[in-house]
Short mmCIF file of C-alpha atoms in Angstrom, two decimals:
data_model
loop_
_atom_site.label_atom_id
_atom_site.label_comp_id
_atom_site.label_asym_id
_atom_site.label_seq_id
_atom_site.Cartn_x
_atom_site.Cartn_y
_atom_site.Cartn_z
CA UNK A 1 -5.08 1.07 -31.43
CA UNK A 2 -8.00 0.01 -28.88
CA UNK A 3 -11.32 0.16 -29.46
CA UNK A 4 -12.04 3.08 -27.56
CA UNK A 5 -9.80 5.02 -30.33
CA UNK A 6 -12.09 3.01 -33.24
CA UNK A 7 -15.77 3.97 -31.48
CA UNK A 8 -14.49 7.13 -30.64
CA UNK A 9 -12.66 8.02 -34.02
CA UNK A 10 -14.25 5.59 -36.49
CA UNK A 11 -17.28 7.98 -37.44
CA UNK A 12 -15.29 10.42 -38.43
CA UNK A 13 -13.30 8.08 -40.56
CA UNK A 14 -16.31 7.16 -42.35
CA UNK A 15 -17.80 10.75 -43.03
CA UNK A 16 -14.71 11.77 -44.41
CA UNK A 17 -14.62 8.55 -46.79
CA UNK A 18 -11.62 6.96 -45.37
CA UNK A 19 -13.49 3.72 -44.54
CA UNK A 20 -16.96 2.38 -45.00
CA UNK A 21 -19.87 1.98 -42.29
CA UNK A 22 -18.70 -2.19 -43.40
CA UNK A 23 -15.17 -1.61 -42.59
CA UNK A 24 -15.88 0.57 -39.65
CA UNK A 25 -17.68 -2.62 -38.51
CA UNK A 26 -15.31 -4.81 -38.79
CA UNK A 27 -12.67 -2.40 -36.95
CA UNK A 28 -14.68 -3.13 -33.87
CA UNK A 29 -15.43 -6.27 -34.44
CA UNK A 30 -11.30 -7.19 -33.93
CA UNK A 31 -11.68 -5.07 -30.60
CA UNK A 32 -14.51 -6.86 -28.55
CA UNK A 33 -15.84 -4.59 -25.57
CA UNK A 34 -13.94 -4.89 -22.27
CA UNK A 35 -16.10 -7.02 -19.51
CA UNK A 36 -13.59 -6.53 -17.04
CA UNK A 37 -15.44 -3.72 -14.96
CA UNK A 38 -18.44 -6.22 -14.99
CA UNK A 39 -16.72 -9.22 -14.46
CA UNK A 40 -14.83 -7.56 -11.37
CA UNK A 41 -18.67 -7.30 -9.52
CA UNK A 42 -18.38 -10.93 -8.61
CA UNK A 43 -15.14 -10.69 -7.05
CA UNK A 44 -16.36 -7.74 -4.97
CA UNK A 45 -19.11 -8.46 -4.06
CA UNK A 46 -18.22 -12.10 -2.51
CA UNK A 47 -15.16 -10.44 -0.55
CA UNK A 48 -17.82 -8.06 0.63
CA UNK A 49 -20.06 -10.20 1.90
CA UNK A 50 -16.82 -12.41 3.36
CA UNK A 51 -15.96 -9.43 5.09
CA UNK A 52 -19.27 -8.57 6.64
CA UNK A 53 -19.53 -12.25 7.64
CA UNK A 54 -16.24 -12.02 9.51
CA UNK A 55 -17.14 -8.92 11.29
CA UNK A 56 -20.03 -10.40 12.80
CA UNK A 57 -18.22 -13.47 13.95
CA UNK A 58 -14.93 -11.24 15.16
CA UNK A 59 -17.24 -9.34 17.46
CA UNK A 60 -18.98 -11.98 19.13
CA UNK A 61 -16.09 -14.68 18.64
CA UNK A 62 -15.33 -14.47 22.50
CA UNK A 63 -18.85 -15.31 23.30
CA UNK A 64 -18.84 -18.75 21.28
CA UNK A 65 -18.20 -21.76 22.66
CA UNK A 66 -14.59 -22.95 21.46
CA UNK A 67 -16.01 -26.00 19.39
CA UNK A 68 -18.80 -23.63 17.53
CA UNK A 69 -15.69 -21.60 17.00
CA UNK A 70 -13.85 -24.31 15.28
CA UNK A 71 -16.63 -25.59 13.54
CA UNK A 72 -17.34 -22.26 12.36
CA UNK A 73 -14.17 -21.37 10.98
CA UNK A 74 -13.55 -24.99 9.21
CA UNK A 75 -17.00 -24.65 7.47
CA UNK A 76 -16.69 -21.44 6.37
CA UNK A 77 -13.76 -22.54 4.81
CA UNK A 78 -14.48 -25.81 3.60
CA UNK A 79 -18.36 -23.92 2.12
CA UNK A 80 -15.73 -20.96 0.42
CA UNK A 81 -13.67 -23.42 -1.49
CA UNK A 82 -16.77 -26.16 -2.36
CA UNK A 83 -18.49 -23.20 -3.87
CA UNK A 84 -15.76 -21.75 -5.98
CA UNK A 85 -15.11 -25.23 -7.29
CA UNK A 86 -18.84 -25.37 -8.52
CA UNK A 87 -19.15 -21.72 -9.68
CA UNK A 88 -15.94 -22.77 -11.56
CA UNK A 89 -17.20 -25.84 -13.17
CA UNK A 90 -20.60 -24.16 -14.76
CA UNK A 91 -18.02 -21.41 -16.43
CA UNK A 92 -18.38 -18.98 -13.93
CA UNK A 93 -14.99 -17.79 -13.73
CA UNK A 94 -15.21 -14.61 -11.67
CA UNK A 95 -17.18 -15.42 -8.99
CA UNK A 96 -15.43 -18.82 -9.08
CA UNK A 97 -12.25 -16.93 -8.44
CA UNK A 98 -14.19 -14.03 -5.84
CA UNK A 99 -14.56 -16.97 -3.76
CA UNK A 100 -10.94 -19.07 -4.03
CA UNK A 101 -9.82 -15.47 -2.90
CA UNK A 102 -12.73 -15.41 -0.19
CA UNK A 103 -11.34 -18.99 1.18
CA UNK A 104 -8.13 -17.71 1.28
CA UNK A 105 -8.97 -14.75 2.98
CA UNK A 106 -10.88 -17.06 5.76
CA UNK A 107 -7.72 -18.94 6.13
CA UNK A 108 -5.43 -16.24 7.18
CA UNK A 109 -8.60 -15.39 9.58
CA UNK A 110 -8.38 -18.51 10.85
CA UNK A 111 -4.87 -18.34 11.49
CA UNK A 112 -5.62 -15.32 13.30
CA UNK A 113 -8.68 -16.42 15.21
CA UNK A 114 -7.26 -20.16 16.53
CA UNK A 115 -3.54 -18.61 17.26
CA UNK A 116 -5.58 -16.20 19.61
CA UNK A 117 -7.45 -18.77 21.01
CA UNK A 118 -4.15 -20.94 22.01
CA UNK A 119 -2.53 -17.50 22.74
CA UNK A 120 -0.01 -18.76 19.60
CA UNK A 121 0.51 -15.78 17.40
CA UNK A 122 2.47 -13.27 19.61
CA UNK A 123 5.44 -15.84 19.82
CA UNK A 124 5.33 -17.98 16.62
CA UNK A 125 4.62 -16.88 12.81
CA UNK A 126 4.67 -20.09 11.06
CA UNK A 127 1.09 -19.79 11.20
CA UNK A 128 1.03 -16.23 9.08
CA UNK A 129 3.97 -17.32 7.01
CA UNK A 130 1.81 -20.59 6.13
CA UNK A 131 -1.18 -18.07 4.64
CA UNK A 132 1.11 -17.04 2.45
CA UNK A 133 2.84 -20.39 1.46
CA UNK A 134 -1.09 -21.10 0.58
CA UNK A 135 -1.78 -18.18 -1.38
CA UNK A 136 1.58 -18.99 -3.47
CA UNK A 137 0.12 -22.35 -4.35
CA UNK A 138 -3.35 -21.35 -5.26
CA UNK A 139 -1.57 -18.39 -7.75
CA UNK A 140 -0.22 -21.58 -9.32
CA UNK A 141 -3.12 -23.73 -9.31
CA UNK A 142 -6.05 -21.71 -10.31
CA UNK A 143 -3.48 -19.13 -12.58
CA UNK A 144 -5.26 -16.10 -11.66
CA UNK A 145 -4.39 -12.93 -11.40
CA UNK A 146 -6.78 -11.75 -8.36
CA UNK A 147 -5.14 -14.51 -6.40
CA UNK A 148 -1.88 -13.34 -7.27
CA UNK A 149 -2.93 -9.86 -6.35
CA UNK A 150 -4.54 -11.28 -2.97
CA UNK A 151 -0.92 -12.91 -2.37
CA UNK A 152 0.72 -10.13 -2.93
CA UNK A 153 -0.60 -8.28 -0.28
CA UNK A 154 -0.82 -11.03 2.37
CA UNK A 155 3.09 -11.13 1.46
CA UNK A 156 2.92 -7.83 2.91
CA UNK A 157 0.67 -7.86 5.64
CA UNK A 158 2.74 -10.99 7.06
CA UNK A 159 5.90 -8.87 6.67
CA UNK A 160 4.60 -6.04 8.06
CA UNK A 161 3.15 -7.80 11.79
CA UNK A 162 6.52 -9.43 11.94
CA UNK A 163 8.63 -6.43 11.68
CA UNK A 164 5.97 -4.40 13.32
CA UNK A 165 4.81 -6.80 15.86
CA UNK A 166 7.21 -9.86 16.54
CA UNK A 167 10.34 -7.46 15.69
CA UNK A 168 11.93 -9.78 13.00
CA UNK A 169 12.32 -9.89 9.76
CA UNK A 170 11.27 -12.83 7.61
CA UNK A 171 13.48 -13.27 5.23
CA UNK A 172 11.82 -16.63 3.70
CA UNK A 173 8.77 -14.45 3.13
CA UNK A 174 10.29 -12.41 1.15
CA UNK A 175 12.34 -15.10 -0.81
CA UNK A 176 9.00 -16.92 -0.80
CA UNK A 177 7.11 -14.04 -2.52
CA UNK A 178 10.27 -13.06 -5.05
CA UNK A 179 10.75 -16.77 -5.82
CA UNK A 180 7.10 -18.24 -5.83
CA UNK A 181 5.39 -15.53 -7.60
CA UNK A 182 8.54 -14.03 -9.14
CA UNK A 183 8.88 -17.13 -11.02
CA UNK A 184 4.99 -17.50 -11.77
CA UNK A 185 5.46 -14.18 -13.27
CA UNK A 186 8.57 -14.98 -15.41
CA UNK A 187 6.36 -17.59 -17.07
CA UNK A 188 3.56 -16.07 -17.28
CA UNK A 189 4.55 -12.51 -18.36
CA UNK A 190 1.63 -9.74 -17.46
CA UNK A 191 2.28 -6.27 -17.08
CA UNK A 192 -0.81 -5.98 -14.44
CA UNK A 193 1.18 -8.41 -12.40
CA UNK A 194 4.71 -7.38 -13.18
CA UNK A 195 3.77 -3.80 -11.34
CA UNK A 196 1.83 -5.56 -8.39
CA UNK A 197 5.10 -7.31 -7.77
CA UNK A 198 7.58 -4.87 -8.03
CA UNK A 199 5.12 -3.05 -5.55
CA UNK A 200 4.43 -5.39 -3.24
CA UNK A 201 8.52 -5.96 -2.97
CA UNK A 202 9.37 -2.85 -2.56
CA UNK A 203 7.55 -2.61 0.35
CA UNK A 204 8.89 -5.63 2.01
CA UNK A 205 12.24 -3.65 1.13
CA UNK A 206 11.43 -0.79 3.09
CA UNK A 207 10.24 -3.11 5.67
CA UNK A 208 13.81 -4.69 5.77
CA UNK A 209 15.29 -1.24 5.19
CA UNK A 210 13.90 0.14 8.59
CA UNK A 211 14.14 -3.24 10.61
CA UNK A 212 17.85 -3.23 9.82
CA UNK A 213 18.13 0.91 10.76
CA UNK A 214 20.74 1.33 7.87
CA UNK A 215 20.73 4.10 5.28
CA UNK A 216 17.77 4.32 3.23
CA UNK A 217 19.95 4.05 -0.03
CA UNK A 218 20.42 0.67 0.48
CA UNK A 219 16.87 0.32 -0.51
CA UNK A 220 18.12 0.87 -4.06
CA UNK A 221 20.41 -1.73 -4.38
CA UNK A 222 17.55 -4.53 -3.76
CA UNK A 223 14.91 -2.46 -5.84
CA UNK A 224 17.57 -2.03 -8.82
CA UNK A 225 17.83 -5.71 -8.73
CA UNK A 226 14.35 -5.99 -9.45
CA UNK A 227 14.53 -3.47 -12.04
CA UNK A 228 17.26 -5.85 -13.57
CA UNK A 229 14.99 -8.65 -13.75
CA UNK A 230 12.80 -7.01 -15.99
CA UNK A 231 15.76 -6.48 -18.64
CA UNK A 232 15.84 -9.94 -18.87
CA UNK A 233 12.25 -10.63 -19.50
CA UNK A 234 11.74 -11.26 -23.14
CA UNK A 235 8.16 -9.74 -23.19
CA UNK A 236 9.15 -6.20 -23.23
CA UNK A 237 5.74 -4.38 -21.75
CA UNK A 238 5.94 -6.84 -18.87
CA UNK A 239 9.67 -6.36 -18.32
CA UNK A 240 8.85 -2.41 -18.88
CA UNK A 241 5.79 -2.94 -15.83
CA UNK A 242 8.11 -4.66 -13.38
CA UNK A 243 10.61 -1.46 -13.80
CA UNK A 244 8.10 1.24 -13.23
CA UNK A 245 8.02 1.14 -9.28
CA UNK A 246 11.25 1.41 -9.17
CA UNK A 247 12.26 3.95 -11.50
CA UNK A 248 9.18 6.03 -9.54
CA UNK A 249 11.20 5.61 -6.31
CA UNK A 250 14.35 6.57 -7.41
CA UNK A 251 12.71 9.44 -9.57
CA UNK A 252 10.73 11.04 -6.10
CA UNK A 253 14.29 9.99 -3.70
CA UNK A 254 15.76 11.83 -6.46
CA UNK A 255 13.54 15.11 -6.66
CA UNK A 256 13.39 15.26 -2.52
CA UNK A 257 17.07 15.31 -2.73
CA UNK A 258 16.97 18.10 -5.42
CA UNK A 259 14.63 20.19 -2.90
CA UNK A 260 16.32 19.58 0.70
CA UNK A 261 19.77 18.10 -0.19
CA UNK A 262 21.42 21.43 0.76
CA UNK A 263 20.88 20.19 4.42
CA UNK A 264 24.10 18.35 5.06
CA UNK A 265 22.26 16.89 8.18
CA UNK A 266 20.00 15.13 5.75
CA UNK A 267 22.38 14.44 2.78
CA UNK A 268 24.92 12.67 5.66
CA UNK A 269 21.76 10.62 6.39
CA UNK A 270 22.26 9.24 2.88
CA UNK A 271 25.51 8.17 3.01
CA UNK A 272 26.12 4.31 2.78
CA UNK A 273 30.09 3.14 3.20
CA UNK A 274 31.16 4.70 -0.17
CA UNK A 275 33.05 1.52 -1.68
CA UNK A 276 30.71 -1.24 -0.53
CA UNK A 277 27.43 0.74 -1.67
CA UNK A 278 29.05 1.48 -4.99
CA UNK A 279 30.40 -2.45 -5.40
CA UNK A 280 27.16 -3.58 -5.34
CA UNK A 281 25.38 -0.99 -6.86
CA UNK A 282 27.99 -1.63 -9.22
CA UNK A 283 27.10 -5.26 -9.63
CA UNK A 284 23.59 -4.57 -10.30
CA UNK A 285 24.27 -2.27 -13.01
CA UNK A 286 26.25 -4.57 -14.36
CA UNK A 287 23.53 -7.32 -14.56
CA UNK A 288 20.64 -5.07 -15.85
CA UNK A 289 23.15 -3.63 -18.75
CA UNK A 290 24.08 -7.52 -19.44
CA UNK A 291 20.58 -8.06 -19.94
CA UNK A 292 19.69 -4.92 -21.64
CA UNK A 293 22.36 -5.87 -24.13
CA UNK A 294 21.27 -9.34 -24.58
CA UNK A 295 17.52 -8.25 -25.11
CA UNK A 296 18.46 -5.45 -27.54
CA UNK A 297 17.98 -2.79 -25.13
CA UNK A 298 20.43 -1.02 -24.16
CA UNK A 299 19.14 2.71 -25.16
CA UNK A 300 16.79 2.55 -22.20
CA UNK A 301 20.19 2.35 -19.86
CA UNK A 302 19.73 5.86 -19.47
CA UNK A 303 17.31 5.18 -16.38
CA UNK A 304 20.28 4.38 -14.54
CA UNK A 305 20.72 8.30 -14.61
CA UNK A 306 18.68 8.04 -11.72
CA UNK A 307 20.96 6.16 -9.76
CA UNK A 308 24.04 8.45 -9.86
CA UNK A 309 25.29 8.94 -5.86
CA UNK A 310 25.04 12.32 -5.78
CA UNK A 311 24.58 12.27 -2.12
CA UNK A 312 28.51 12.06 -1.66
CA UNK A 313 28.68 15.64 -3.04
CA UNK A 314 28.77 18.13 -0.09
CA UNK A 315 25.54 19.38 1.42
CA UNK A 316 24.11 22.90 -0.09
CA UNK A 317 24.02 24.53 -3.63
CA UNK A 318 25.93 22.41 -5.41
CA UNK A 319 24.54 19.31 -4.71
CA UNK A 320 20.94 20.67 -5.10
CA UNK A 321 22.03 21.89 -8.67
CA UNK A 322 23.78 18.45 -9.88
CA UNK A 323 20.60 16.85 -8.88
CA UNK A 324 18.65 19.20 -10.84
CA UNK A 325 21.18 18.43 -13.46
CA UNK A 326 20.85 14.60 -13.33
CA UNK A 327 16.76 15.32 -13.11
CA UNK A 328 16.92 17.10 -16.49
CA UNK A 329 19.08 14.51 -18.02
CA UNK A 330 16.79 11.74 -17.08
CA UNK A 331 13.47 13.70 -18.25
CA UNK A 332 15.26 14.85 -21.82
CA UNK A 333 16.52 11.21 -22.68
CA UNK A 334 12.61 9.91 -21.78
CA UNK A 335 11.13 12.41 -24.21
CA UNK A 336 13.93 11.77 -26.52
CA UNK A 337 13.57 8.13 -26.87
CA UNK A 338 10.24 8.57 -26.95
CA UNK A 339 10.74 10.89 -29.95
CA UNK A 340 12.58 8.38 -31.98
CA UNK A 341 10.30 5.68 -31.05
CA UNK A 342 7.21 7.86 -31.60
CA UNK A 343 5.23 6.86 -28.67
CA UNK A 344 2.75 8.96 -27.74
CA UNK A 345 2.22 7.80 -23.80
CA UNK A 346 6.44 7.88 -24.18
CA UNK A 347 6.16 11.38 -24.98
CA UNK A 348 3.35 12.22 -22.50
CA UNK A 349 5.04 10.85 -19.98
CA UNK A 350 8.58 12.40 -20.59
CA UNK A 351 6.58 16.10 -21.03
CA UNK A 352 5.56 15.41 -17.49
CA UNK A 353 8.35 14.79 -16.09
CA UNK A 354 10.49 17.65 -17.88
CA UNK A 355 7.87 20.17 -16.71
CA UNK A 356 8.09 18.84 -13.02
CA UNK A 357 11.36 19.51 -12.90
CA UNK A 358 11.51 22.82 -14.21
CA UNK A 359 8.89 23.67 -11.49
CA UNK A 360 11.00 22.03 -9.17
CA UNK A 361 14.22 24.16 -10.48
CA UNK A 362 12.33 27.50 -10.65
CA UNK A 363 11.10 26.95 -7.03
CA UNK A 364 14.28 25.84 -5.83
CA UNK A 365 16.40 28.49 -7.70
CA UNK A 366 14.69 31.62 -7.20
CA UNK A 367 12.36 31.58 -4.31
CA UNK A 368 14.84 33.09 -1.84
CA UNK A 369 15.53 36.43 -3.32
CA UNK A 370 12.87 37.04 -5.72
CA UNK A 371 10.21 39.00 -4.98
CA UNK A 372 6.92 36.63 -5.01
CA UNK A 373 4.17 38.28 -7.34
CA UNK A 374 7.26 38.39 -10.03
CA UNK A 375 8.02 34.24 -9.01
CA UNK A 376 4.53 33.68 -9.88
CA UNK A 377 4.57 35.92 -13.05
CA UNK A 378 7.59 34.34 -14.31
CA UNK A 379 6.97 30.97 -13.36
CA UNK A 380 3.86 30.70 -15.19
CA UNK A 381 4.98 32.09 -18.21
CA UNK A 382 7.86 30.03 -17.92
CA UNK A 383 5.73 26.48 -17.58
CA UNK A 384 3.19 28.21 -20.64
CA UNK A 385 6.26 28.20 -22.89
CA UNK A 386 7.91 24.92 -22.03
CA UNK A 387 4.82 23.49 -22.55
CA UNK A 388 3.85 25.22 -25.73
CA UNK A 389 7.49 23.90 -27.15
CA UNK A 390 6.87 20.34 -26.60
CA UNK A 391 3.60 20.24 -27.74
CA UNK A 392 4.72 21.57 -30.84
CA UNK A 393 7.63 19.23 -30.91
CA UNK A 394 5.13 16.04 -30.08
CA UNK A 395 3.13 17.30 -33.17
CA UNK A 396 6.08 17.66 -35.45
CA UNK A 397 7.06 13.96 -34.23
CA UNK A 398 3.87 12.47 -35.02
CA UNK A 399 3.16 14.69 -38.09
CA UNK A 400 5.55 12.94 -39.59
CA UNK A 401 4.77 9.68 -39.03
CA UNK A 402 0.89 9.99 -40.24
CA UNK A 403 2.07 10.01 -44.00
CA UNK A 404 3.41 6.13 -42.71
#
């Protein structure tokens, strides 16, 4: 229950006599109002006015004399850090933190702006790598979770110039963000953070994907791995957060291969060595059901569904209908766990995704030879019914478990 559901809700409650105007009371007193929203303002606002401060200096940085330059950048610095530490000794946690983030933010710059003075950063990326090596290190000392965030995506900008830029891969970057704030995460179990992570990974996966110019289902066997993780983290919504990205990616890989696998250009495209990609594919699954079983799990192994090769099948048809078939399978067993576990956002979810793919299905199926006023006729009629059936199945669900 949050407190939205008690302001909300609660009135109604007590005109009908269930609880008392005292009781209602004390309802929201266990549910204090959120301050986030506010207390993101300082954060904000400090990176804004970091930003606008390193505009002005980026476009008249070739004007300064190169002392003023250094001078400038070290202060700025030095200022950004003295003042968080003050701000964070009077209590005043967010903007405390809005300008840790702000320092680090001027120390990447820096990076930038003295590697271009010494004509540095086109040949050498110690210097970016060492932005994030700091960011890692204030996660861990101040133990927030806009510096993590702020990591995060410096992990990803550094990636990105070197494959973009310098044409290599940096594969202690990655190790550095899987490991440093991997770990910080394990410890410090947030969903928030688990799904920045997984996020910010995956990209540096696709990153590695495309450097490498090998088939893009590779990307699955890294990105499973982090799904694995999260079966072994003990606090289940922060396990469940670090799977979401990449059950989403093999959900949308899987729906673009129910709606142009029939191209056996593009479904050879797929196609990975067949024993290697399934040995380690293999070995992954292995490790996620291992910890699925050792966390009590293992009825959510049906999100491996996703992961079936069905890209070996021959182009056309029949591969476009067993996706369609796996999609199905994967959308039932969401709404059906979420049936027996009676979770509403379970259920929401799982009615989404069943309805998707019957769109998808009906498109796929019968846009070719049927004539397109009756397409639209039916396939309306067919989504008003499907959803008019789970509705009324969510409402039996949770029907019966009001009486509890």
């Amino acid at each position: 229950m949050s407190r939205k559901v008690v302001e909300t809700d609660g009135l109604e409650w007590v005109r009908k006599g269930i609880i008392s105007p005292e009781q209602h009371a004390q309802l929201l007193a266990l549910y204090p109002a959120e301050q986030r929203a506010i207390g993101l303002l300082p954060l904000l606002g400090s990176l804004l006015i970091g930003l606008s401060a390193l505009s002005v200096v980026a476009a008249n940085w070739q004007e300064m004399p190169e002392l003023m330059r250094l001078g400038l950048l070290l202060g700025s610095l030095t200022g950004a850090y003295a003042a968080a530490e003050y701000f964070l000794r009077r209590q005043y946690e967010a903007l405390g933190m809005g300008l840790v983030g702000l320092g680090l933010i001027l120390f990447g710059a820096g990076i930038v702006l003295t590697s271009q003075m010494y004509q540095l950063i086109g040949y050498d990326l110690t210097g970016l790598l060492a932005w994030a090596v700091v960011g890692i290190l204030l996660t861990w000392l101040y133990r927030s979770q806009f510096v993590f965030l702020l990591t995060v995506i410096i992990g990803g900008i550094v990636q990105g110039y070197n494959t973009g830029q310098l044409g290599v891969f940096s594969y202690f970057t990655a190790a550095l963000t899987a490991g440093g704030l991997g770990y910080y995460w394990w410890r410090r179990p947030d969903s928030l953070l688990g799904g920045v992570l997984a996020t910010g990974l995956l990209w540096q996966i696709a990153l590695l994907v495309n450097h490498l110019h090998i088939k893009i289902t590779w990307f699955f066997v890294p990105a499973m791995l982090i799904y694995a993780a999260g079966d072994w983290q003990a606090n289940r919504p922060a396990g469940r957060a670090l799977q979401g990205p990449p059950l989403v990616a093999a959900f949308l890989f899987t729906l673009g291969l129910a709606l142009f696998g029939e191209t056996e250009t593009y479904a050879g495209e797929l196609r990975p060595p067949l024993l290697v990609y399934l040995a380690a594919l293999g070995a992954v699954l292995a490790l996620s059901l291992w910890g699925k079983h050792t966390r009590g799990r293992l009825s959510s192994a049906t999100d491996w569904l996703l992961l079936l090769p069905g890209f070996y099948l021959p182009g056309g048809l029949p591969l476009a209908v067993a996706t369609l078939v796996v999609l199905y399978a994967y959308s039932g067993s969401v709404l059906a766990r979420a049936h027996y576990e009676q979770n509403q956002d379970r259920v929401t979810l799982g009615t989404a995704l069943f309805i998707l793919t019957t769109a998808v299905a009906y498109f796929k199926l019968t846009w070719g030879f049927m004539d397109k006023s009756l397409f639209f006729l039916l396939g309306g009629l067919l989504l008003l019914g499907l959803w008019w059936f789970l509705r009324r199945r969510a409402t039996q669900t949770f029907s019966v478990k009001a009486p509890d």
